[in-house]
Coordinates of C-alpha atoms in Angstrom, one line a residue:
Chain A
M1 CA 29.8 -6.4 -19.7
K2 CA 29.4 -9.9 -20.6
G3 CA 28.8 -10.9 -24.2
S4 CA 25.7 -12.8 -25.2
A5 CA 25.6 -15.7 -27.7
N6 CA 24.9 -13.4 -30.7
G7 CA 27.8 -11.0 -29.7
M8 CA 25.3 -8.3 -28.3
R9 CA 25.8 -6.6 -25.0
A10 CA 24.1 -8.6 -22.4
L11 CA 22.6 -8.2 -18.8
R12 CA 24.7 -9.5 -15.8
G13 CA 23.0 -12.9 -16.1
G14 CA 23.4 -13.3 -19.9
A15 CA 20.0 -12.0 -21.2
S16 CA 20.4 -9.7 -24.2
R17 CA 20.0 -6.1 -23.3
Y18 CA 17.2 -3.8 -24.8
S19 CA 18.8 -0.8 -26.9
I20 CA 18.0 1.0 -30.1
F21 CA 20.2 -1.7 -31.9
A22 CA 18.2 -4.6 -30.6
L23 CA 15.1 -2.8 -31.7
A24 CA 16.5 -2.3 -35.1
R25 CA 17.8 -5.9 -35.4
N26 CA 14.4 -7.2 -34.2
A27 CA 12.5 -5.0 -36.6
L28 CA 14.2 -6.9 -39.4
S29 CA 12.5 -10.1 -38.3
Y30 CA 9.2 -8.4 -37.7
H31 CA 9.6 -8.4 -34.1
E32 CA 8.9 -12.2 -33.9
N33 CA 12.1 -13.3 -32.2
W34 CA 12.3 -11.2 -29.0
Q35 CA 13.2 -13.4 -26.2
K36 CA 10.8 -13.8 -23.4
A37 CA 11.5 -11.3 -20.7
W38 CA 11.2 -13.9 -17.9
R39 CA 10.9 -17.8 -17.8
S40 CA 7.7 -19.6 -16.5
P41 CA 9.4 -22.3 -14.5
E42 CA 8.0 -25.1 -12.5
P43 CA 8.6 -24.7 -8.7
K44 CA 11.8 -26.5 -7.4
P45 CA 11.3 -28.7 -4.4
E46 CA 13.5 -26.3 -2.2
Y47 CA 14.8 -22.7 -2.5
D48 CA 17.1 -20.6 -0.1
V49 CA 14.7 -17.9 -0.1
I50 CA 11.0 -17.6 -1.1
I51 CA 9.4 -14.2 -1.8
V52 CA 5.6 -14.4 -1.3
G53 CA 3.8 -11.8 -3.5
G54 CA 4.9 -10.9 -7.0
G55 CA 4.3 -7.1 -7.0
G56 CA 6.9 -4.4 -7.3
H57 CA 8.1 -4.7 -3.7
G58 CA 8.4 -8.6 -4.0
L59 CA 10.2 -8.8 -7.3
A60 CA 12.5 -5.8 -6.2
T61 CA 13.2 -7.9 -3.0
A62 CA 14.1 -10.9 -5.2
Y63 CA 16.3 -8.7 -7.5
Y64 CA 18.4 -7.1 -4.7
L65 CA 18.8 -10.4 -2.9
A66 CA 20.3 -11.7 -6.0
S67 CA 22.3 -8.7 -7.3
V68 CA 23.6 -7.3 -4.0
H69 CA 23.8 -10.3 -1.6
G70 CA 24.5 -13.0 -4.4
V71 CA 21.6 -15.3 -3.3
R72 CA 21.0 -17.4 -6.2
N73 CA 18.3 -20.0 -5.3
I74 CA 15.3 -17.7 -5.0
A75 CA 11.6 -18.0 -6.0
V76 CA 8.9 -15.4 -6.1
V77 CA 5.5 -17.0 -5.8
E78 CA 2.5 -14.9 -7.0
K79 CA -1.1 -16.1 -6.7
G80 CA -2.4 -14.2 -9.8
W81 CA 0.1 -12.5 -12.3
I82 CA 2.9 -10.4 -11.5
G83 CA 2.1 -6.7 -10.9
G84 CA -1.6 -7.5 -10.9
G85 CA -2.4 -6.5 -7.3
N86 CA -1.7 -2.9 -5.9
T87 CA 1.3 -2.5 -8.2
G88 CA -1.1 -2.2 -11.1
R89 CA -3.7 -0.3 -9.3
N90 CA -1.8 2.7 -7.8
T91 CA -1.5 6.1 -9.3
T92 CA 2.2 6.0 -9.7
I93 CA 3.2 8.8 -7.6
I94 CA 6.7 9.2 -6.3
R95 CA 8.0 11.6 -3.6
S96 CA 10.0 11.6 -0.3
N97 CA 8.7 14.8 1.4
Y98 CA 7.9 12.9 4.7
L99 CA 8.1 14.7 8.0
W100 CA 10.1 12.2 10.3
D101 CA 13.8 11.3 9.8
E102 CA 12.8 7.6 9.8
S103 CA 10.4 8.1 7.0
A104 CA 12.9 10.4 5.2
G105 CA 15.5 7.7 5.4
I106 CA 13.4 5.2 3.6
Y107 CA 11.5 7.2 1.1
E108 CA 14.6 9.2 0.1
H109 CA 16.6 6.0 -0.3
A110 CA 13.7 4.7 -2.6
L111 CA 13.8 8.0 -4.6
K112 CA 17.6 7.8 -5.3
L113 CA 17.1 4.3 -6.6
W114 CA 14.3 5.5 -8.8
E115 CA 16.6 7.9 -10.3
G116 CA 18.9 5.3 -11.6
M117 CA 16.5 2.5 -12.2
S118 CA 15.7 2.4 -15.9
Q119 CA 19.6 2.3 -16.4
E120 CA 20.3 -0.4 -13.8
L121 CA 17.4 -2.7 -14.7
N122 CA 17.8 -1.9 -18.6
F123 CA 14.1 -1.5 -18.7
N124 CA 12.5 2.0 -19.3
V125 CA 10.3 2.7 -16.4
M126 CA 9.3 6.0 -17.6
F127 CA 10.3 7.6 -14.3
S128 CA 9.3 11.3 -14.8
Q129 CA 10.6 14.0 -12.3
R130 CA 7.8 16.3 -13.0
G131 CA 7.4 17.5 -9.3
V132 CA 4.8 16.9 -6.8
L133 CA 2.7 19.8 -5.5
T134 CA 0.6 19.8 -2.4
L135 CA -1.8 22.5 -1.8
A136 CA -2.9 24.2 1.3
H137 CA -6.6 25.4 1.6
S138 CA -6.5 27.3 4.9
E139 CA -4.1 29.4 6.9
H140 CA -3.5 26.7 9.4
E141 CA -2.7 24.2 6.7
L142 CA -0.3 26.8 5.2
K143 CA 1.5 27.2 8.4
E144 CA 1.9 23.6 9.0
M145 CA 3.1 23.1 5.7
R146 CA 5.9 25.7 6.2
R147 CA 7.0 23.7 9.2
R148 CA 7.0 20.6 7.1
V149 CA 9.1 22.1 4.4
E150 CA 11.7 23.1 6.9
A151 CA 11.7 19.5 8.5
I152 CA 12.1 18.1 5.1
R153 CA 14.9 20.3 4.0
L154 CA 16.8 19.6 7.2
N155 CA 16.9 16.0 6.0
G156 CA 18.6 17.1 2.7
I157 CA 15.3 16.6 0.7
D158 CA 14.4 19.3 -1.8
S159 CA 11.1 21.0 -0.8
E160 CA 9.9 24.6 -1.4
V161 CA 6.9 26.7 -0.6
M162 CA 4.7 28.2 -3.5
S163 CA 2.6 31.0 -3.6
P164 CA -1.0 31.0 -5.2
A165 CA 0.5 33.0 -8.1
Q166 CA 3.4 30.6 -8.6
I167 CA 0.9 27.7 -8.6
K168 CA -1.2 29.3 -11.2
Q169 CA 1.7 29.6 -13.3
L170 CA 2.8 26.2 -13.0
V171 CA -0.8 24.7 -13.1
P172 CA -2.9 26.9 -15.6
I173 CA -6.0 24.8 -15.2
I174 CA -6.3 25.3 -11.6
D175 CA -8.9 27.8 -10.1
T176 CA -7.1 30.2 -7.8
N177 CA -10.2 32.4 -7.2
P178 CA -10.2 33.1 -3.5
G179 CA -14.1 32.6 -3.4
I180 CA -14.2 28.8 -4.0
R181 CA -15.0 26.3 -1.5
Y182 CA -11.5 25.2 -1.0
P183 CA -9.5 28.3 -2.0
V184 CA -5.6 27.7 -3.1
M185 CA -3.8 29.6 -0.2
G186 CA -0.5 28.1 -1.2
G187 CA 1.3 24.8 -1.4
F188 CA 4.7 23.2 -1.3
I189 CA 6.5 21.2 -4.1
Q190 CA 9.1 18.4 -4.4
R191 CA 10.5 19.0 -7.8
R192 CA 12.3 15.7 -7.9
G193 CA 9.0 13.8 -7.2
G194 CA 6.9 12.6 -9.9
T195 CA 5.6 9.4 -11.6
A196 CA 6.7 6.2 -13.2
R197 CA 5.0 3.5 -15.3
H198 CA 3.8 1.1 -12.7
D199 CA 3.6 -2.3 -14.9
A200 CA 7.1 -1.5 -16.3
V201 CA 8.5 -1.5 -12.7
A202 CA 7.1 -4.9 -12.0
W203 CA 8.3 -6.2 -15.4
G204 CA 11.8 -4.5 -15.2
Y205 CA 12.5 -6.1 -11.8
A206 CA 11.0 -9.4 -12.9
R207 CA 13.2 -9.5 -16.1
A208 CA 16.4 -8.4 -14.2
A209 CA 15.7 -11.0 -11.3
D210 CA 14.9 -13.6 -13.8
D211 CA 18.2 -12.9 -15.5
L212 CA 20.1 -13.6 -12.4
G213 CA 18.3 -17.0 -11.8
V214 CA 15.2 -16.0 -9.8
D215 CA 12.2 -18.5 -10.5
I216 CA 8.9 -16.3 -10.9
I217 CA 6.1 -18.5 -10.3
Q218 CA 2.9 -17.2 -11.1
N219 CA -0.6 -18.7 -10.5
C220 CA 0.6 -20.2 -7.4
E221 CA -1.3 -19.2 -4.2
V222 CA 0.3 -19.8 -0.9
T223 CA -2.1 -21.7 1.4
G224 CA 0.0 -22.3 4.4
I225 CA 3.2 -21.4 6.0
L226 CA 5.2 -24.6 7.3
R227 CA 7.0 -24.3 10.5
D228 CA 9.1 -26.7 12.7
G229 CA 10.0 -25.5 16.3
G230 CA 9.5 -21.8 15.6
K231 CA 11.5 -21.9 12.5
V232 CA 10.0 -21.6 9.0
T233 CA 10.5 -24.6 6.9
G234 CA 8.7 -23.7 3.6
I235 CA 5.2 -23.1 2.2
E236 CA 2.1 -25.0 1.0
T237 CA 0.9 -23.7 -2.2
S238 CA -1.8 -24.4 -4.8
R239 CA 1.1 -26.0 -6.7
G240 CA 2.4 -28.3 -3.9
T241 CA 4.7 -27.9 -1.1
I242 CA 8.0 -25.9 -1.6
K243 CA 10.7 -26.0 1.2
A244 CA 12.6 -22.8 2.0
K245 CA 15.2 -21.8 4.5
K246 CA 13.6 -18.4 4.6
V247 CA 10.4 -16.8 3.6
G248 CA 9.7 -13.0 3.0
V249 CA 6.0 -11.9 2.8
V250 CA 5.3 -8.9 0.6
T251 CA 1.4 -9.4 0.0
A252 CA 0.0 -5.8 0.3
G253 CA -3.8 -5.9 1.1
H254 CA -3.5 -9.7 2.0
S255 CA -0.8 -9.6 4.7
G256 CA -3.1 -10.2 7.5
V257 CA -4.4 -13.5 5.7
V258 CA -1.0 -14.7 5.2
A259 CA 0.2 -13.8 8.7
S260 CA -2.7 -15.8 10.1
M261 CA -1.4 -18.8 8.4
A262 CA 1.7 -18.6 10.5
G263 CA -0.2 -17.8 13.7
L264 CA 0.8 -14.1 13.8
N265 CA -1.6 -11.1 14.2
L266 CA -0.6 -7.8 12.7
P267 CA -1.6 -4.1 13.6
I268 CA -3.2 -3.9 10.3
D269 CA -6.6 -3.1 8.8
S270 CA -7.1 -3.8 5.1
R271 CA -9.2 -1.2 3.3
P272 CA -10.2 -0.3 -0.2
L273 CA -8.6 2.7 -2.0
Q274 CA -10.0 3.9 -5.2
A275 CA -8.8 5.7 -8.3
L276 CA -10.3 6.8 -11.6
V277 CA -9.1 8.1 -15.0
S278 CA -10.8 10.2 -17.5
E279 CA -11.1 9.9 -21.1
P280 CA -7.7 10.9 -22.8
I281 CA -7.3 14.7 -23.6
K282 CA -4.6 16.8 -24.8
P283 CA -1.7 17.5 -22.3
C284 CA -2.9 20.2 -19.8
I285 CA -1.2 19.3 -16.6
D286 CA 2.6 18.4 -16.4
T287 CA 3.0 17.9 -12.7
V288 CA 1.3 16.1 -9.9
V289 CA -1.0 18.2 -7.5
M290 CA -2.3 16.7 -4.3
S291 CA -4.7 18.1 -1.8
N292 CA -5.0 16.4 1.4
A293 CA -7.8 18.5 2.7
V294 CA -10.3 17.5 0.0
H295 CA -8.6 13.9 -0.3
M296 CA -8.0 14.4 -4.2
Y297 CA -4.9 14.4 -6.4
I298 CA -4.5 14.7 -10.0
S299 CA -1.9 14.0 -12.8
Q300 CA -1.9 13.2 -16.5
S301 CA -0.7 10.1 -18.0
D302 CA 1.5 9.9 -20.9
K303 CA -1.8 8.5 -22.9
G304 CA -3.6 11.7 -22.0
E305 CA -6.0 10.4 -19.3
L306 CA -6.2 12.6 -16.2
V307 CA -5.5 10.2 -13.4
F308 CA -7.4 11.0 -10.1
G309 CA -6.8 9.5 -6.7
A310 CA -9.3 9.4 -3.8
G311 CA -8.7 9.0 -0.1
V312 CA -8.9 5.5 1.5
D313 CA -12.4 4.2 2.0
S314 CA -13.5 4.1 6.0
Y315 CA -14.3 0.5 6.2
N316 CA -12.4 -2.9 6.1
S317 CA -13.0 -5.0 3.0
Y318 CA -11.1 -7.3 0.6
S319 CA -13.5 -6.9 -2.1
Q320 CA -11.3 -4.6 -4.3
R321 CA -14.2 -2.3 -5.0
G322 CA -14.8 0.7 -2.9
S323 CA -17.8 3.1 -2.0
I324 CA -19.4 5.4 -4.6
P325 CA -19.6 8.4 -2.3
T326 CA -15.9 8.4 -2.1
V327 CA -15.6 8.8 -5.7
E328 CA -18.3 11.3 -5.7
S329 CA -16.6 13.5 -3.0
L330 CA -13.3 13.1 -5.1
L331 CA -15.0 14.4 -8.4
A332 CA -16.7 17.2 -6.5
A333 CA -13.4 18.6 -5.3
A334 CA -12.0 17.7 -8.9
V335 CA -14.6 20.0 -10.5
E336 CA -14.2 22.7 -8.1
L337 CA -10.5 23.1 -8.3
Y338 CA -10.1 22.3 -12.1
P339 CA -13.3 23.4 -13.7
I340 CA -12.2 22.3 -17.2
V341 CA -12.6 18.6 -15.9
S342 CA -16.4 19.1 -15.4
R343 CA -17.2 18.0 -19.1
L344 CA -14.9 15.0 -19.1
R345 CA -16.1 11.6 -19.2
V346 CA -14.8 9.0 -16.6
L347 CA -13.2 6.0 -18.5
R348 CA -12.9 3.6 -15.6
T349 CA -12.6 3.5 -11.9
W350 CA -11.1 0.7 -9.7
G351 CA -10.1 -0.3 -6.2
G352 CA -7.2 -1.9 -4.6
I353 CA -7.0 -3.2 -1.0
V354 CA -4.3 -1.3 1.2
D355 CA -2.7 -2.4 4.5
T356 CA -3.3 0.5 6.9
C357 CA -1.1 0.6 10.1
P358 CA -2.1 2.6 13.2
D359 CA 0.9 5.1 12.5
A360 CA 0.6 5.3 8.7
S361 CA 4.1 3.8 8.4
P362 CA 5.2 0.6 7.1
I363 CA 6.3 -2.8 8.8
I364 CA 9.7 -4.2 7.5
S365 CA 10.4 -6.7 10.1
K366 CA 11.4 -10.1 11.4
T367 CA 8.7 -12.0 13.3
P368 CA 8.4 -14.4 16.2
V369 CA 8.9 -17.2 13.6
D370 CA 12.7 -17.6 12.6
G371 CA 13.3 -17.1 9.0
L372 CA 10.0 -15.5 8.4
Y373 CA 9.9 -11.9 7.4
F374 CA 7.1 -9.4 6.7
N375 CA 7.1 -6.3 4.6
C376 CA 3.7 -4.7 4.7
G377 CA 1.6 -1.9 6.0
W378 CA 2.6 0.6 3.3
G379 CA -1.0 1.8 3.5
T380 CA -2.1 4.2 0.6
G381 CA 1.5 5.0 -0.5
G382 CA 3.6 2.0 -1.0
F383 CA 4.5 2.3 -4.7
K384 CA 6.9 5.2 -4.4
A385 CA 8.9 3.1 -1.8
T386 CA 9.2 0.0 -4.3
P387 CA 12.9 0.1 -4.8
G388 CA 13.9 1.2 -1.3
S389 CA 11.5 -1.3 0.2
G390 CA 12.9 -4.1 -1.8
H391 CA 16.5 -3.0 -1.3
V392 CA 16.3 -3.0 2.7
F393 CA 14.0 -5.9 2.8
A394 CA 16.5 -8.0 0.8
D395 CA 19.2 -6.8 3.3
L396 CA 17.1 -7.8 6.2
I397 CA 16.4 -11.3 4.8
A398 CA 20.1 -11.7 3.8
R399 CA 21.5 -10.8 7.1
D400 CA 18.7 -11.6 9.5
E401 CA 19.3 -8.1 10.9
P402 CA 17.6 -4.9 9.9
N403 CA 20.0 -2.1 8.7
A404 CA 19.6 1.5 9.9
I405 CA 17.0 2.4 7.4
A406 CA 14.8 -0.6 8.0
A407 CA 15.3 -0.9 11.9
P408 CA 12.8 1.8 12.9
F409 CA 10.0 -0.2 10.9
S410 CA 10.1 -3.1 13.1
L411 CA 6.9 -4.7 14.4
K412 CA 8.6 -4.2 17.8
R413 CA 7.7 -0.5 17.6
F414 CA 4.0 -1.2 18.6
E415 CA 5.3 -2.6 22.1
T416 CA 8.0 0.0 22.6
G417 CA 5.6 2.9 21.5
Y418 CA 8.3 4.4 19.2
L419 CA 5.6 4.9 16.5
I420 CA 6.4 6.8 13.3
D421 CA 3.3 8.9 12.9
E422 CA 2.9 9.9 9.2
H423 CA -0.7 10.5 8.9
G424 CA -0.1 14.0 7.8
A425 CA 2.6 13.3 5.2
A426 CA 1.0 10.0 4.0
G427 CA -1.8 12.2 2.8
V428 CA -3.4 10.8 -0.2
A429 CA -1.1 10.4 -2.9
H430 CA 0.1 7.1 -3.7
Chain B
M1 CA -21.6 0.9 -1.9
L2 CA -22.7 -0.5 1.3
H3 CA -26.5 -0.4 2.1
I4 CA -26.7 -0.5 6.0
T5 CA -30.0 -1.1 7.8
C6 CA -29.9 1.1 10.9
P7 CA -31.9 -0.5 13.5
W8 CA -33.7 2.7 14.3
C9 CA -33.9 4.5 10.9
G10 CA -34.1 1.6 8.4
P11 CA -31.8 1.2 5.3
R12 CA -29.5 4.1 4.3
D13 CA -26.4 4.5 2.2
D14 CA -23.0 4.0 3.9
N15 CA -22.0 7.7 3.8
E16 CA -24.5 8.4 6.5
F17 CA -22.6 6.2 8.8
H18 CA -19.3 6.3 10.7
Y19 CA -17.2 3.2 10.9
G20 CA -16.1 2.1 14.2
G21 CA -13.6 -0.9 13.2
E22 CA -13.5 -4.2 15.1
A23 CA -16.0 -4.9 17.7
H24 CA -15.8 -6.5 21.1
I25 CA -12.3 -5.1 22.0
L26 CA -12.5 -5.0 25.8
R27 CA -10.4 -2.5 27.7
P28 CA -8.2 -4.3 30.3
A29 CA -9.3 -3.5 33.6
T30 CA -5.8 -3.4 35.3
P31 CA -3.5 -2.5 32.5
E32 CA -0.6 -2.3 35.0
K33 CA -0.7 -6.0 35.2
L34 CA -0.1 -6.5 31.3
S35 CA 3.2 -6.6 29.7
D36 CA 4.0 -4.2 27.0
G37 CA 3.4 -6.9 24.4
E38 CA 0.0 -7.7 25.9
W39 CA -0.9 -4.1 26.0
A40 CA 0.0 -3.7 22.3
E41 CA -2.2 -6.6 21.4
Y42 CA -5.1 -4.7 22.9
L43 CA -4.2 -1.4 21.6
F44 CA -2.9 -2.2 18.0
L45 CA -3.5 -5.7 16.9
R46 CA -6.5 -6.3 14.9
Q47 CA -8.4 -9.3 13.6
N48 CA -8.7 -8.0 10.0
A49 CA -10.6 -11.1 8.9
K50 CA -11.2 -12.0 5.3
G51 CA -14.7 -13.3 5.6
P52 CA -17.3 -12.7 8.5
F53 CA -16.0 -9.8 10.5
L54 CA -17.7 -8.2 13.7
E55 CA -17.5 -4.5 13.5
R56 CA -19.0 -1.4 14.9
W57 CA -20.9 1.4 13.0
S58 CA -22.6 4.6 14.1
H59 CA -25.3 6.2 12.2
S60 CA -23.7 9.5 12.6
A61 CA -25.7 11.4 10.0
G62 CA -28.9 10.2 11.4
C63 CA -29.9 8.9 14.9
R64 CA -26.3 8.9 16.0
Q65 CA -26.8 5.4 17.6
W66 CA -23.8 2.8 17.7
F67 CA -24.6 -0.9 16.7
N68 CA -22.7 -3.9 15.7
V69 CA -22.6 -5.6 12.2
V70 CA -21.5 -9.1 10.9
R71 CA -20.2 -8.4 7.4
N72 CA -18.2 -10.6 5.0
T73 CA -15.3 -8.4 4.2
A74 CA -14.6 -10.7 1.1
T75 CA -17.9 -9.8 -0.5
D76 CA -19.2 -7.0 1.5
E77 CA -22.5 -8.9 2.4
I78 CA -24.1 -7.7 5.7
I79 CA -25.1 -10.9 7.5
E80 CA -26.4 -9.5 10.9
I81 CA -27.1 -6.3 12.7
Y82 CA -27.1 -6.6 16.5
P83 CA -27.1 -4.0 19.4
M84 CA -23.9 -2.8 21.3
G85 CA -23.4 -5.0 24.4
A86 CA -24.8 -8.1 22.8
L87 CA -23.3 -10.9 21.0
P88 CA -24.0 -12.0 17.4
K89 CA -26.7 -14.7 16.7
S90 CA -25.9 -15.8 13.3
A91 CA -23.9 -18.9 12.7
E92 CA -21.1 -17.0 10.9
G93 CA -21.2 -14.2 13.6
I94 CA -20.8 -16.7 16.4
K95 CA -17.9 -18.4 14.5
A96 CA -16.4 -15.3 13.9
Y97 CA -16.6 -14.1 17.6
E98 CA -15.4 -17.4 19.0
G99 CA -12.6 -17.9 16.4
N100 CA -11.0 -14.6 17.2
W101 CA -7.6 -14.7 18.7
R102 CA -8.5 -12.1 21.0
R103 CA -10.7 -14.4 23.1
Q104 CA -7.7 -16.0 24.3
S105 CA -5.6 -12.8 24.8
A106 CA -4.3 -11.6 28.1
A107 CA -5.9 -8.4 27.7
E108 CA -9.4 -9.7 27.2
K109 CA -9.0 -12.2 30.2
N110 CA -7.7 -9.1 32.3
A111 CA -10.7 -7.0 31.2
K112 CA -13.3 -9.8 31.9
A113 CA -11.6 -10.7 35.4
G114 CA -12.1 -6.8 36.2
V115 CA -15.8 -6.8 35.1
S116 CA -16.6 -9.8 37.4
G117 CA -14.8 -8.2 40.4
T118 CA -12.3 -11.2 40.9

């Protein structure tokens, strides 16, 4: 561990570490001398790699390019502020209980990175393995669930079926009365799943990437992708032209817009996805409960707000606001399953725009343009994949070849027909 | 929430309707003559426009009729509603139709060649 100027332990690039001692030391100066977590540099004329999109996935990509592959001349360009898109709009659920081997590969890769992330980044991302429980509301759903549990376990991922009695014990506020409209027939749980603090993920990766020399350039919107003879040469932005040998695009929601700047079409529809939180109340649910049949899931934030997520809206839109009937049906299901929420007030609702793919699996791929890479199509569930997505995308950009985890998620699968249909496992939890 | 005017039933809330996605995707007449990539363009690739977008809706909880809509996906403003089988008449709609990459795609050319019997 390298020493910093003041003799305290430092991050790899030299920034001082966050610790109980740093907290105590800064308390002596009334917390007025904390160093900025990342710089706000002017863009350089040229970079080896530019990452378009300063969300969790983009910042993770930059961090792993610097830390794993030793690339030093990197910029992340973000049209707004980092973590202000879907990174700041999701409901922070993390799990890896997907059906197919390809999905298990990437989501479990991500989950393993989550387990060490706070230590690696020296930033508390508040990763809480509180378990993710998925409910079954019919005999058929329960049978299908048993099949999934076995498939998931064959991939070495923890998963177990729960009876209604076990569910009632774990989640006392749930109504397990068999007479309700959507009775709880059972469920399955991934105990290693859970939640994390979404902003902290963006900030942690940004700080660690900045420490390794990555330029994080905010308020810089990409307006064009420069090419010369089928090879990418840079980007046009609202802050001028920036040249680059390679460009990685990670702009969930707007991937189609950026792709069209390079003359590419994607198999993606951009749609609103909504969530809402209640007023804060005392702790009453210490796990995550999803219900795919009624398109609703619930968890409780550390602030005490109940966090509800809905299903994706049916129509394409970039307006970042969804349809009221979607929220109404979410709340109807919530009141039915958790009667205590009926008297709570909704504090706020919001929407984000998600890239939905025909097979509900992401795209991590080279493109017909040399040096231009896309990481998109995470649909309703990209947050959970943040570290794994960044890790394999960095590898793809550095080596210009996908590794075994990323390879199945190539754009080519739409030509070969090798789709990875995860509509069932993608469910609604994001 | 969208407020959609069904050509037969009048203005209704969007939860009475079923969304049909991008309009004017013609099925190739002789798919065996297309490459896998050209077939994938027809089957999977979408316009996904930010701005005026041509799309299909069905009044599934009403008269169950299908129709086309020109809607600005950046603002959710509905610009024009027109019948199935017709083309848009508004300036935005015409621009969106003609500017779509699909008009030049091999799959659409194949479909049109099949329809005209050539």
